[in-house]
N, CA, C and O atoms as a GROMACS GRO file, in nm:
protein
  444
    1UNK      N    1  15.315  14.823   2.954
    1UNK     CA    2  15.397  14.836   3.073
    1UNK      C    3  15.439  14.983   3.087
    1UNK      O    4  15.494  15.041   2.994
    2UNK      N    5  15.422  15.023   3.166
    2UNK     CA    6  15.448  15.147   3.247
    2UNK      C    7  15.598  15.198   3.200
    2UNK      O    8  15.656  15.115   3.129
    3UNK      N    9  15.665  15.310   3.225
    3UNK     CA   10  15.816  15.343   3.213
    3UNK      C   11  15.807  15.345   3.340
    3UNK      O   12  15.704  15.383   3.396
    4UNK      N   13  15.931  15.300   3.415
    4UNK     CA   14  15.985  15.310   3.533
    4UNK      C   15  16.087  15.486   3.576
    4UNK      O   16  16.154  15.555   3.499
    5UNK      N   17  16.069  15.498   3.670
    5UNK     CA   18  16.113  15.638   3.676
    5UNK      C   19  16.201  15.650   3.830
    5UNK      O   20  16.188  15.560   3.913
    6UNK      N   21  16.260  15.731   3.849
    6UNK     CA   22  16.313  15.703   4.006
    6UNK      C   23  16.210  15.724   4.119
    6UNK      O   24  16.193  15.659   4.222
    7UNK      N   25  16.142  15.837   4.072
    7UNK     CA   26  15.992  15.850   4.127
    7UNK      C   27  15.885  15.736   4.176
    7UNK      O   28  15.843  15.727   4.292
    8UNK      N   29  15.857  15.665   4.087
    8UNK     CA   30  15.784  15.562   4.062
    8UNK      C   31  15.877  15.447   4.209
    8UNK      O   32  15.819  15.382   4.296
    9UNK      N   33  16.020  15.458   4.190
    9UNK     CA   34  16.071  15.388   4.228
    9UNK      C   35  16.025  15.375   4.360
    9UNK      O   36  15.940  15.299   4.405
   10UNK      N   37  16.105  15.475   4.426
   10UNK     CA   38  16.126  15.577   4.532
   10UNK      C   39  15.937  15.551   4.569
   10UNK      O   40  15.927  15.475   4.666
   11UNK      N   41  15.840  15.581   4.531
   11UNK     CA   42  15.752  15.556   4.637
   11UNK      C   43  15.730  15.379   4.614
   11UNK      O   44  15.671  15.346   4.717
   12UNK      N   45  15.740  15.316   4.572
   12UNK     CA   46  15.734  15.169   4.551
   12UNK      C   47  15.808  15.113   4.632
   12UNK      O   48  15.746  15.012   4.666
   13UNK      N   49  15.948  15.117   4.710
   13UNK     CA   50  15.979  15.038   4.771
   13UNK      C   51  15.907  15.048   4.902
   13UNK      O   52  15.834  15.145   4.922
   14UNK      N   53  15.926  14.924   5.024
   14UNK     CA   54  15.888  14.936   5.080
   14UNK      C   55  15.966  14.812   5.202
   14UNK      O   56  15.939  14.692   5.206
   15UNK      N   57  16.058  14.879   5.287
   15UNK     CA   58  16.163  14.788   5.384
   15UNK      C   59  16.082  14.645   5.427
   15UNK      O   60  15.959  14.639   5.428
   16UNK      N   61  16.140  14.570   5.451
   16UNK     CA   62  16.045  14.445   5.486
   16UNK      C   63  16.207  14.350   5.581
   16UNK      O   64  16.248  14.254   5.517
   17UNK      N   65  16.273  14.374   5.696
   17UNK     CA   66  16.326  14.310   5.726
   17UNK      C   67  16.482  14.351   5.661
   17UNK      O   68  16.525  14.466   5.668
   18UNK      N   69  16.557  14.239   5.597
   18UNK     CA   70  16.635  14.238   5.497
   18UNK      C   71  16.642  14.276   5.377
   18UNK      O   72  16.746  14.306   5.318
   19UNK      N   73  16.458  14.279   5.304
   19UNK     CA   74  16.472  14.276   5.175
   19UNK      C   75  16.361  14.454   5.147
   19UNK      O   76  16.304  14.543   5.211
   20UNK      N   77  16.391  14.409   5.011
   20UNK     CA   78  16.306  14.519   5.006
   20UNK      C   79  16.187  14.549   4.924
   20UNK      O   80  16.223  14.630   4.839
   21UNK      N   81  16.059  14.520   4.912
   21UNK     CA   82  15.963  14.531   4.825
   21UNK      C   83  15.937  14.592   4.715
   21UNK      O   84  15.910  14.710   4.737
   22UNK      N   85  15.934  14.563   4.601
   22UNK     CA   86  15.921  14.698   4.489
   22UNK      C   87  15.735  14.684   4.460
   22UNK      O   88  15.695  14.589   4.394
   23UNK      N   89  15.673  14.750   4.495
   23UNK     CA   90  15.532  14.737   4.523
   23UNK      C   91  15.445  14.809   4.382
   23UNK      O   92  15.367  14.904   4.386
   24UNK      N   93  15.485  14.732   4.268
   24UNK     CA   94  15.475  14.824   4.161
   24UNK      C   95  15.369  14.647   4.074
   24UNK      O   96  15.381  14.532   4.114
   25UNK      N   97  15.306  14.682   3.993
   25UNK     CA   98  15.235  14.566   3.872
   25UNK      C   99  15.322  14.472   3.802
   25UNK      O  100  15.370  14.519   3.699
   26UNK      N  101  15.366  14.317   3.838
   26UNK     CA  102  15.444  14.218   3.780
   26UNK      C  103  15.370  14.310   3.620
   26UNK      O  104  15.276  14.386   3.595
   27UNK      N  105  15.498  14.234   3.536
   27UNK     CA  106  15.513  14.199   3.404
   27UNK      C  107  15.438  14.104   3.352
   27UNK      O  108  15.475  14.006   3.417
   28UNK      N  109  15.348  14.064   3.270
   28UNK     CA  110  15.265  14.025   3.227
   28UNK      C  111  15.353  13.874   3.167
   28UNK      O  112  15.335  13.762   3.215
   29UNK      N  113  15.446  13.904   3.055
   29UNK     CA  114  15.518  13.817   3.021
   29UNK      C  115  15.673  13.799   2.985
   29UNK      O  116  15.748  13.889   3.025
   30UNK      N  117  15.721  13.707   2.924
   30UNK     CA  118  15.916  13.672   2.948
   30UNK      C  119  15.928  13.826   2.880
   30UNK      O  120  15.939  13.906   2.973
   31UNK      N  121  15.929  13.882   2.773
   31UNK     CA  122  15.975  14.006   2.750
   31UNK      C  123  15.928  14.098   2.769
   31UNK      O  124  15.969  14.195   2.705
   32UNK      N  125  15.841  14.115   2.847
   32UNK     CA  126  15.792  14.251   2.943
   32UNK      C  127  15.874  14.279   3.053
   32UNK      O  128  15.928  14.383   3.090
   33UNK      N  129  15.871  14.118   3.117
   33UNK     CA  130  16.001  14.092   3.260
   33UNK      C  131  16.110  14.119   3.214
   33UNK      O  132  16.170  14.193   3.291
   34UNK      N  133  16.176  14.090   3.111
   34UNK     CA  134  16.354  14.127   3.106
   34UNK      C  135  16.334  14.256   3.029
   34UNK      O  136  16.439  14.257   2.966
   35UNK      N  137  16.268  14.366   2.991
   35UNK     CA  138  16.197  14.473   2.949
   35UNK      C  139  16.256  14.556   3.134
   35UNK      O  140  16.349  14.625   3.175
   36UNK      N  141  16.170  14.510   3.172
   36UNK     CA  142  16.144  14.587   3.325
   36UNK      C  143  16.273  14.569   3.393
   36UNK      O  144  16.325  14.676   3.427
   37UNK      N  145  16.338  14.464   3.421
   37UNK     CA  146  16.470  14.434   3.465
   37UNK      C  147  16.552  14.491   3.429
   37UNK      O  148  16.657  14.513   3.489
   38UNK      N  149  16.513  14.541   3.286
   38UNK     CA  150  16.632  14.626   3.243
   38UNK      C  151  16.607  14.736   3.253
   38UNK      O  152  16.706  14.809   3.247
   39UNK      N  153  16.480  14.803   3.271
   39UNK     CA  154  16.476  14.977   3.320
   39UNK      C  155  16.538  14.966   3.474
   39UNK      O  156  16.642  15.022   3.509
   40UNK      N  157  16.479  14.907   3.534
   40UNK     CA  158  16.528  14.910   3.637
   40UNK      C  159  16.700  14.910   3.699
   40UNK      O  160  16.760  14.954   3.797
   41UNK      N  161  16.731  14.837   3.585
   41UNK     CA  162  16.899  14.855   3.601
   41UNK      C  163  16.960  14.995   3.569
   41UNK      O  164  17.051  15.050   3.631
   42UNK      N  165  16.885  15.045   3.451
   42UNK     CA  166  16.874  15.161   3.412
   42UNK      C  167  16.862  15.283   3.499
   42UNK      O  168  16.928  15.386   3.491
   43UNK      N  169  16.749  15.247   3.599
   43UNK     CA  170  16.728  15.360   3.663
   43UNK      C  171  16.805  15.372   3.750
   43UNK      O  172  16.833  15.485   3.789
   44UNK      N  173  16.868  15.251   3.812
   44UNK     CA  174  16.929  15.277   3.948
   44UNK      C  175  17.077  15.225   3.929
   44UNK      O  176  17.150  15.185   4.020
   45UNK      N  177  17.107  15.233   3.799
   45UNK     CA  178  17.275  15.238   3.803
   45UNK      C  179  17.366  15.095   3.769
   45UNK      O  180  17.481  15.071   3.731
   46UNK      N  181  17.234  15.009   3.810
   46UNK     CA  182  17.287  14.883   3.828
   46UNK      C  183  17.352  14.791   3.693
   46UNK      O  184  17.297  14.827   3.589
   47UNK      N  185  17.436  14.702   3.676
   47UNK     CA  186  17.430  14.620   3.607
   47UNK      C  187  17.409  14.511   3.597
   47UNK      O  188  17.477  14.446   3.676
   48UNK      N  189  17.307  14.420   3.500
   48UNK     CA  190  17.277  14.313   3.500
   48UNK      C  191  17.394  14.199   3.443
   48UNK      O  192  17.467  14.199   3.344
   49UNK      N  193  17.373  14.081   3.579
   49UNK     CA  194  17.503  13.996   3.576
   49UNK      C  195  17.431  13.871   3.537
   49UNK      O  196  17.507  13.810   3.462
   50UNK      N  197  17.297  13.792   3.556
   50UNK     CA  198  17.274  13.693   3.562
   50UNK      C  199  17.111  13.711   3.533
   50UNK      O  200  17.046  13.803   3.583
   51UNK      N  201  17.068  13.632   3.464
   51UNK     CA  202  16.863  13.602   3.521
   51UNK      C  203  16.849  13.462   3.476
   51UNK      O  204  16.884  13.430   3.362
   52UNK      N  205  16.812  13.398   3.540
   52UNK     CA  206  16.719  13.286   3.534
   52UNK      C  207  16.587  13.255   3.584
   52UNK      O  208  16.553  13.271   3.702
   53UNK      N  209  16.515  13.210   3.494
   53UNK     CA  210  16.354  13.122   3.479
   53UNK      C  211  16.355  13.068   3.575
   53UNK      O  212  16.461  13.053   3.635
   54UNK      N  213  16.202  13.007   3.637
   54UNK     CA  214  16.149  12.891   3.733
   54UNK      C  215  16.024  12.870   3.626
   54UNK      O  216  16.008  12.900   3.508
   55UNK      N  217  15.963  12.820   3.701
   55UNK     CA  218  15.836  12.765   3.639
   55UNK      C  219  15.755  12.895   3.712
   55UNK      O  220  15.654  12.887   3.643
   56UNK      N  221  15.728  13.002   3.797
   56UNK     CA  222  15.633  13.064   3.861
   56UNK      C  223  15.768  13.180   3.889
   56UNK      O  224  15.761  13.229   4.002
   57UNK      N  225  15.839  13.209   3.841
   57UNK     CA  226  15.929  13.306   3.934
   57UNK      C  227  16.040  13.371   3.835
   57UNK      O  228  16.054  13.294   3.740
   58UNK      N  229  16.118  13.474   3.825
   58UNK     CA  230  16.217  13.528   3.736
   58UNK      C  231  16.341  13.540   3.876
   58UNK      O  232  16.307  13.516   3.991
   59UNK      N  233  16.422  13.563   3.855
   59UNK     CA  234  16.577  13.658   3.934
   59UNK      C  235  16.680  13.677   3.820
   59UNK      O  236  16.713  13.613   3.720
   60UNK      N  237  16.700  13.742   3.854
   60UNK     CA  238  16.820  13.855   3.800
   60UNK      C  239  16.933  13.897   3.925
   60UNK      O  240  16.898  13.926   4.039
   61UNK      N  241  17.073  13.893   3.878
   61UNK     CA  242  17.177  13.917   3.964
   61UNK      C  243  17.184  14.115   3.950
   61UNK      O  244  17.223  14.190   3.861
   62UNK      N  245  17.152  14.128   4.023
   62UNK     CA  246  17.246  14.269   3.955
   62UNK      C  247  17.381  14.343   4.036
   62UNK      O  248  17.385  14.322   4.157
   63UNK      N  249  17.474  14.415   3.984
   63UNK     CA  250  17.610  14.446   4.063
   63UNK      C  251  17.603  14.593   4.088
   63UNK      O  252  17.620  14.645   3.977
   64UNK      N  253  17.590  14.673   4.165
   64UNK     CA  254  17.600  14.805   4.186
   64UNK      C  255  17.749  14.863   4.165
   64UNK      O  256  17.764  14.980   4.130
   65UNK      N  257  17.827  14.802   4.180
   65UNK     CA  258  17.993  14.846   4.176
   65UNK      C  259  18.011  14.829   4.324
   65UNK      O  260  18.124  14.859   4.363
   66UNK      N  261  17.933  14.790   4.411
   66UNK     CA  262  18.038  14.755   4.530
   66UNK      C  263  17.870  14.627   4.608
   66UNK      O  264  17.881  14.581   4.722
   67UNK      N  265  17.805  14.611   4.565
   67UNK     CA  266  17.688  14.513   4.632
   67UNK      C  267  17.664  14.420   4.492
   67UNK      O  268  17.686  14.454   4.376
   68UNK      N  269  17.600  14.265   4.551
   68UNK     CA  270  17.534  14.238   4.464
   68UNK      C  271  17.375  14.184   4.521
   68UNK      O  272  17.346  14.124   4.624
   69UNK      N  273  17.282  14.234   4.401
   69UNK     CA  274  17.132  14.261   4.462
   69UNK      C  275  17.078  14.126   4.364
   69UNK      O  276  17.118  14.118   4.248
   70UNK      N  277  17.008  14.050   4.409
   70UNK     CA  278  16.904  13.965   4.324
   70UNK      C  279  16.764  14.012   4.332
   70UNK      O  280  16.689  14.000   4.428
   71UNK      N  281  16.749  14.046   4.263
   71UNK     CA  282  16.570  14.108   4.235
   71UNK      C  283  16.487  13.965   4.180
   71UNK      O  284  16.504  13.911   4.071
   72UNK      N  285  16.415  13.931   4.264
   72UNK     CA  286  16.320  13.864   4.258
   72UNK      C  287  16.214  13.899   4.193
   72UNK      O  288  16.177  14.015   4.214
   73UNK      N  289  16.121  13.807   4.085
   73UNK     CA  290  15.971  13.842   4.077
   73UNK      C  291  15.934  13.725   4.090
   73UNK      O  292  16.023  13.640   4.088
   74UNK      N  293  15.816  13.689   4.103
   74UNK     CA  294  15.709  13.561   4.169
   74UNK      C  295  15.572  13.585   4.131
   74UNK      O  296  15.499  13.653   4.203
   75UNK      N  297  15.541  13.546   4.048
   75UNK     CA  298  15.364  13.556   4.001
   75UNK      C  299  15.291  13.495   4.061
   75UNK      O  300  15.171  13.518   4.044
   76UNK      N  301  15.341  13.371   4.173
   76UNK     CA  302  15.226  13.274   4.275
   76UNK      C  303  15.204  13.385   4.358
   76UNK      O  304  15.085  13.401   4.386
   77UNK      N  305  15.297  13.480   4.415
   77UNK     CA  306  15.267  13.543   4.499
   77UNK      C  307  15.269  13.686   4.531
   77UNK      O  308  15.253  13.749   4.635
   78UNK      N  309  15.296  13.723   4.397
   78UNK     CA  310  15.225  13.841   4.291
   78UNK      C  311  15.303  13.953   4.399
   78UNK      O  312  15.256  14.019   4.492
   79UNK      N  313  15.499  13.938   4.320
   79UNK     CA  314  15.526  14.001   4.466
   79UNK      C  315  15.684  14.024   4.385
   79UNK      O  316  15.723  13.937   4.307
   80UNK      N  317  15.770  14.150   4.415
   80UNK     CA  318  15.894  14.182   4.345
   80UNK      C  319  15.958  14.203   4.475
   80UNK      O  320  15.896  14.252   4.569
   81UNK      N  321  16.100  14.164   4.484
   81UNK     CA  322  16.157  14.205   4.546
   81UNK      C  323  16.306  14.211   4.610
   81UNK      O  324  16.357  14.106   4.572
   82UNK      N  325  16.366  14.256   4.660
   82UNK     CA  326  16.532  14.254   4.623
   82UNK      C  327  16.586  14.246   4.778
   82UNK      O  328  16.532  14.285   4.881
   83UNK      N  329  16.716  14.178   4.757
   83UNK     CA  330  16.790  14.091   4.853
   83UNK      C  331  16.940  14.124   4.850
   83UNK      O  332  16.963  14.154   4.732
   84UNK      N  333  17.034  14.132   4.909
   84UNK     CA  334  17.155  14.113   4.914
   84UNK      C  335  17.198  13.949   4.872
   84UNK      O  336  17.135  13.845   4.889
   85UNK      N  337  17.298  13.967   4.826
   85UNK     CA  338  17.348  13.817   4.793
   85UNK      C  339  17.488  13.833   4.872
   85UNK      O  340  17.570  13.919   4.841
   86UNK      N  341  17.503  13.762   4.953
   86UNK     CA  342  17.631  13.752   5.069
   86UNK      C  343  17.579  13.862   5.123
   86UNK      O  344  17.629  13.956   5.060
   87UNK      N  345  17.498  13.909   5.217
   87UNK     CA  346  17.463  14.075   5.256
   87UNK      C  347  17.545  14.100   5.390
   87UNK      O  348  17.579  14.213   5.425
   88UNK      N  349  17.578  13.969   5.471
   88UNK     CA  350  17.664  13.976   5.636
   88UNK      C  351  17.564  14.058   5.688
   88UNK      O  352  17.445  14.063   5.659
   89UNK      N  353  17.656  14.147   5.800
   89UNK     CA  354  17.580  14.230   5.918
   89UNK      C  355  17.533  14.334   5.828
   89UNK      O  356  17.592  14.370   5.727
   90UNK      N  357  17.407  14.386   5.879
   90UNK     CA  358  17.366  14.492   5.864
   90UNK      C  359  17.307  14.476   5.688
   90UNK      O  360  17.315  14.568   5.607
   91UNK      N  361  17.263  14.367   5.664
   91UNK     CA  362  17.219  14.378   5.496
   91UNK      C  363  17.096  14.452   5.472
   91UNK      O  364  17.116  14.547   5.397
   92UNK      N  365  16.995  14.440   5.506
   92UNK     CA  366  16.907  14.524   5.562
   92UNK      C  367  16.929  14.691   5.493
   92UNK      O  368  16.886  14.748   5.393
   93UNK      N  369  16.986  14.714   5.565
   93UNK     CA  370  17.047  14.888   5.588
   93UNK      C  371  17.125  14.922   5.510
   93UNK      O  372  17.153  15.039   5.483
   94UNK      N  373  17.181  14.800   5.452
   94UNK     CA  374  17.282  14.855   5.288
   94UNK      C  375  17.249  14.833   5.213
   94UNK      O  376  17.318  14.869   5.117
   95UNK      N  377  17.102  14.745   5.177
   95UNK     CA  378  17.041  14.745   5.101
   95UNK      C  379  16.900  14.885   5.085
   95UNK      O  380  16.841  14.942   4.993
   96UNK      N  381  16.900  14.885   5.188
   96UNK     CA  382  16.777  15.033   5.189
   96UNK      C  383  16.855  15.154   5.153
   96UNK      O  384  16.802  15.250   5.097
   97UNK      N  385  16.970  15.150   5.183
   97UNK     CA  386  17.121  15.255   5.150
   97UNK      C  387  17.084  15.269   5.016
   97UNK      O  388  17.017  15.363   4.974
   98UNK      N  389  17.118  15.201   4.964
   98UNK     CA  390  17.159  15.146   4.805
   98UNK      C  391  17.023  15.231   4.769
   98UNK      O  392  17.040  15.347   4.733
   99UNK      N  393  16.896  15.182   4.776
   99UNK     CA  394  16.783  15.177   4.721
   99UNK      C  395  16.798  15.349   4.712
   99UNK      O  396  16.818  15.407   4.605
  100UNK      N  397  16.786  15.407   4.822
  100UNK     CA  398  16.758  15.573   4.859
  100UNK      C  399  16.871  15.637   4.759
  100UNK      O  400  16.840  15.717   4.671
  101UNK      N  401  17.044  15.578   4.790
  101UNK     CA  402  17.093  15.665   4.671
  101UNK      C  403  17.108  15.619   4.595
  101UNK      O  404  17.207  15.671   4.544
  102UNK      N  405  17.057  15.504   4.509
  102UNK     CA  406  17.056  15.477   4.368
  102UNK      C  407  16.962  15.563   4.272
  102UNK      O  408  16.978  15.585   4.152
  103UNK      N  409  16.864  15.605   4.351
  103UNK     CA  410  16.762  15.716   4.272
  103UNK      C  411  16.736  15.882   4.362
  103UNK      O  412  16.637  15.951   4.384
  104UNK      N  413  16.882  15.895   4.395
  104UNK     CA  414  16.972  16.025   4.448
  104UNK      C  415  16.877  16.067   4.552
  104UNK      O  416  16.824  16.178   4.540
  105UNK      N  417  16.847  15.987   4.662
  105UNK     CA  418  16.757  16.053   4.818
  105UNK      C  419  16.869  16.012   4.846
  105UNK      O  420  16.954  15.935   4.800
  106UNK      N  421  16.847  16.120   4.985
  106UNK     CA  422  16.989  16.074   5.074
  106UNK      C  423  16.965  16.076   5.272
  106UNK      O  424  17.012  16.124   5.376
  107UNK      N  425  16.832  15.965   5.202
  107UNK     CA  426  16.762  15.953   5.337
  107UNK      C  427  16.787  15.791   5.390
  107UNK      O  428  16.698  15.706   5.380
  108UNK      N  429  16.908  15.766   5.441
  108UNK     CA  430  16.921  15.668   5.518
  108UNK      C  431  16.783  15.624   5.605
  108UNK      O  432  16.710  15.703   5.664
  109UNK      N  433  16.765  15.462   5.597
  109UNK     CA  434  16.745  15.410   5.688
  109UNK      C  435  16.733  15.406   5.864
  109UNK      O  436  16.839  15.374   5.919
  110UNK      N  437  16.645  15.427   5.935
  110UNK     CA  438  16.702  15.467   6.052
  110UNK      C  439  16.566  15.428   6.123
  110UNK      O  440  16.456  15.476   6.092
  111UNK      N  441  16.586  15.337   6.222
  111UNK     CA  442  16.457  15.243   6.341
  111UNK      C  443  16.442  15.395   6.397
  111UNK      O  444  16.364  15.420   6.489
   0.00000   0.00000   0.00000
């Protein structure tokens, strides 16, 4: 598995609506995935609050100090990706917020 970097990050996401794509190679297996979950918390500040198993799928809670993000992974559909949890108006845009200055761009979102 790769090291995750803000770099890496930063060209990997990719806006999709509300959520946001991390367009990077699933984890092969259970401790590669909570391996990666945790650079990733790493890289972008976050702290990990929660993860639970499916039969085809991982999530993880994570808390920024003022959002909370569930990062999804899914191996049916070979696909990562992160959500607001309670996101209200505008989740979208405070979640792409988040993404840009969690790995110090300070390039807002903008149609």
């Amino acid at each position: 598995m790769q090291q995750l970097t803000p770099e890496a990050l930063r060209l990997a996401y990719r806006r999709e609506g509300d959520v946001v794509r991390v367009q990077l190679p699933l984890p092969h297996t259970p401790a590669s995935t909570l391996r990666w979950v945790s650079q990733f918390a790493s890289v972008t500040g976050a702290t990990i609050q929660s993860e639970e198993w499916g039969a085809d799928r991982f999530q993880s809670t994570l808390f920024t100090g003022e959002l909370q993000i569930l990062i999804n992974i899914e191996w049916l559909c070979d696909a990562i990706w992160l959500e607001l949890i309670a996101g209200g108006d505008n989740a979208g845009d405070k979640l792409w917020n988040w993404c840009q200055k969690s790995l110090g761009a300070a390039e807002p979102y903008s149609n």
